[in-house]
Tab-separated table of C-alpha atoms in Angstrom:
chain	number	residue	atom	x	y	z
A	17	MET	CA	-102.088	116.665	-92.589
A	18	PRO	CA	-99.326	118.741	-94.032
A	19	ILE	CA	-96.219	120.034	-91.664
A	20	PRO	CA	-95.575	123.569	-92.526
A	21	GLN	CA	-92.296	123.576	-94.843
A	22	THR	CA	-91.099	127.004	-94.402
A	23	PRO	CA	-91.228	129.765	-91.383
A	24	TRP	CA	-94.372	131.646	-93.879
A	25	GLU	CA	-96.622	128.821	-93.626
A	26	ALA	CA	-96.073	128.422	-89.473
A	27	GLN	CA	-96.603	131.591	-89.525
A	28	VAL	CA	-99.823	131.016	-91.307
A	29	GLY	CA	-100.854	128.494	-89.239
A	30	THR	CA	-100.126	130.156	-86.128
A	31	ALA	CA	-102.411	133.256	-87.374
A	32	MET	CA	-105.269	131.144	-88.540
A	33	ARG	CA	-105.110	129.111	-85.234
A	34	SER	CA	-105.543	132.616	-83.331
A	35	CYS	CA	-108.506	133.728	-85.643
A	36	ILE	CA	-110.173	130.172	-85.061
A	37	ALA	CA	-109.659	130.991	-81.315
A	38	VAL	CA	-111.351	134.384	-81.209
A	39	PHE	CA	-113.759	133.368	-84.401
A	40	GLY	CA	-114.190	130.055	-84.242
A	41	GLU	CA	-117.044	127.833	-83.395
A	42	GLY	CA	-115.282	126.871	-80.084
A	43	PRO	CA	-113.090	124.130	-78.839
A	44	LYS	CA	-113.605	120.984	-81.643
A	45	ARG	CA	-117.536	121.965	-82.125
A	46	VAL	CA	-117.415	120.814	-85.864
A	47	ARG	CA	-118.004	117.225	-86.230
A	48	TYR	CA	-115.732	116.481	-89.806
A	49	LEU	CA	-117.003	113.132	-91.610
A	50	HIS	CA	-114.590	112.342	-94.264
A	51	ARG	CA	-115.810	110.590	-97.390
A	52	SER	CA	-113.454	107.310	-96.474
A	53	GLY	CA	-115.598	106.954	-93.340
A	54	LEU	CA	-113.486	108.845	-90.617
A	55	ALA	CA	-115.229	111.124	-87.938
A	56	TYR	CA	-113.587	113.607	-85.851
A	57	ASP	CA	-113.746	116.799	-84.638
A	58	ILE	CA	-112.558	120.102	-85.191
A	59	ASN	CA	-112.134	123.626	-84.831
A	60	GLY	CA	-112.838	126.111	-88.014
A	61	ILE	CA	-114.584	129.489	-88.698
A	62	PHE	CA	-118.309	129.142	-90.130
A	63	GLU	CA	-119.452	131.493	-92.007
A	64	ALA	CA	-123.342	130.810	-92.323
A	65	GLN	CA	-123.589	133.731	-95.024
A	66	THR	CA	-120.487	135.639	-97.373
A	67	GLU	CA	-120.430	138.036	-99.231
A	68	GLN	CA	-118.752	138.619	-102.316
A	69	VAL	CA	-118.064	141.833	-104.881
A	70	ASP	CA	-119.824	141.429	-108.685
A	71	PRO	CA	-116.812	141.923	-110.574
A	72	GLU	CA	-118.694	143.855	-113.209
A	73	THR	CA	-120.145	146.382	-110.979
A	74	GLY	CA	-118.270	146.225	-107.705
A	75	ALA	CA	-121.422	146.050	-106.093
A	76	ALA	CA	-121.723	144.063	-102.727
A	77	ILE	CA	-123.341	140.743	-103.136
A	78	LEU	CA	-124.900	138.963	-99.979
A	79	SER	CA	-125.100	135.429	-100.469
A	80	ASN	CA	-126.510	132.269	-98.473
A	81	ARG	CA	-123.439	130.026	-99.557
A	82	PRO	CA	-121.699	129.099	-96.519
A	83	TYR	CA	-117.902	128.305	-95.794
A	84	LEU	CA	-116.182	126.747	-93.427
A	85	HIS	CA	-112.396	128.070	-93.075
A	86	VAL	CA	-109.964	125.574	-91.779
A	87	ASP	CA	-106.288	124.818	-90.264
A	88	LEU	CA	-105.325	121.708	-92.918
A	89	ALA	CA	-102.811	120.634	-89.676
A	90	GLU	CA	-106.613	119.948	-87.818
A	91	LEU	CA	-107.701	117.532	-90.597
A	92	GLN	CA	-106.621	114.034	-90.591
A	93	GLN	CA	-106.909	113.798	-94.588
A	94	VAL	CA	-106.958	116.111	-97.342
A	95	PRO	CA	-110.852	117.488	-97.929
A	96	VAL	CA	-112.560	116.523	-100.799
A	97	SER	CA	-115.939	117.511	-102.623
A	98	GLY	CA	-118.415	115.143	-100.760
A	99	ASP	CA	-117.562	115.174	-97.138
A	100	ARG	CA	-119.466	116.405	-94.410
A	101	CYS	CA	-119.287	118.482	-91.502
A	102	VAL	CA	-122.075	118.869	-88.977
A	103	ILE	CA	-122.077	122.874	-87.406
A	104	ARG	CA	-124.580	123.939	-85.290
A	105	GLY	CA	-126.537	120.975	-85.515
A	106	ARG	CA	-127.141	121.160	-89.255
A	107	THR	CA	-125.278	118.691	-91.934
A	108	TYR	CA	-123.338	120.263	-94.942
A	109	ARG	CA	-121.806	118.919	-97.544
A	110	VAL	CA	-118.318	120.266	-98.580
A	111	VAL	CA	-119.308	121.182	-102.218
A	112	GLU	CA	-115.640	122.249	-103.127
A	113	PRO	CA	-112.470	122.891	-100.887
A	114	GLU	CA	-110.169	126.076	-101.710
A	115	PHE	CA	-106.549	125.997	-100.527
A	116	ASP	CA	-104.428	128.698	-100.288
A	117	GLY	CA	-101.148	126.864	-100.866
A	118	GLN	CA	-100.348	128.138	-97.349
A	119	GLY	CA	-101.746	125.200	-95.164
A	120	THR	CA	-105.301	126.672	-94.612
A	121	ALA	CA	-108.562	126.039	-96.541
A	122	SER	CA	-112.317	127.216	-97.052
A	123	LEU	CA	-114.462	124.706	-97.620
A	124	ARG	CA	-117.509	125.717	-99.818
A	125	LEU	CA	-120.431	123.854	-98.284
A	126	HIS	CA	-124.198	122.873	-98.742
A	127	LEU	CA	-126.656	122.378	-96.497
A	128	ASP	CA	-127.613	118.761	-96.900
């Protein structure tokens, strides 16, 4: 996967790895299944529920839309819609990978 191109990207990767060490699923506890057939274990931060803010009212909305936050350096290929992840014994399909442009991504998931 991408090698950090700037000192900033390297620092973002370091920060993400620290967050994953504290809030993540544990060492290599997420099974990643790329659409190409490649399967391997990764680290990541799983959120079964997310909170969003309604832009019109400013009200917080709790959603059952799960996300997996990853350091792209963990992945062997770029994540795409249709990939799958096994987290806590349940299989999720990647609906939309959301890249931050700094070497990390939030993968919006749907329970398979």
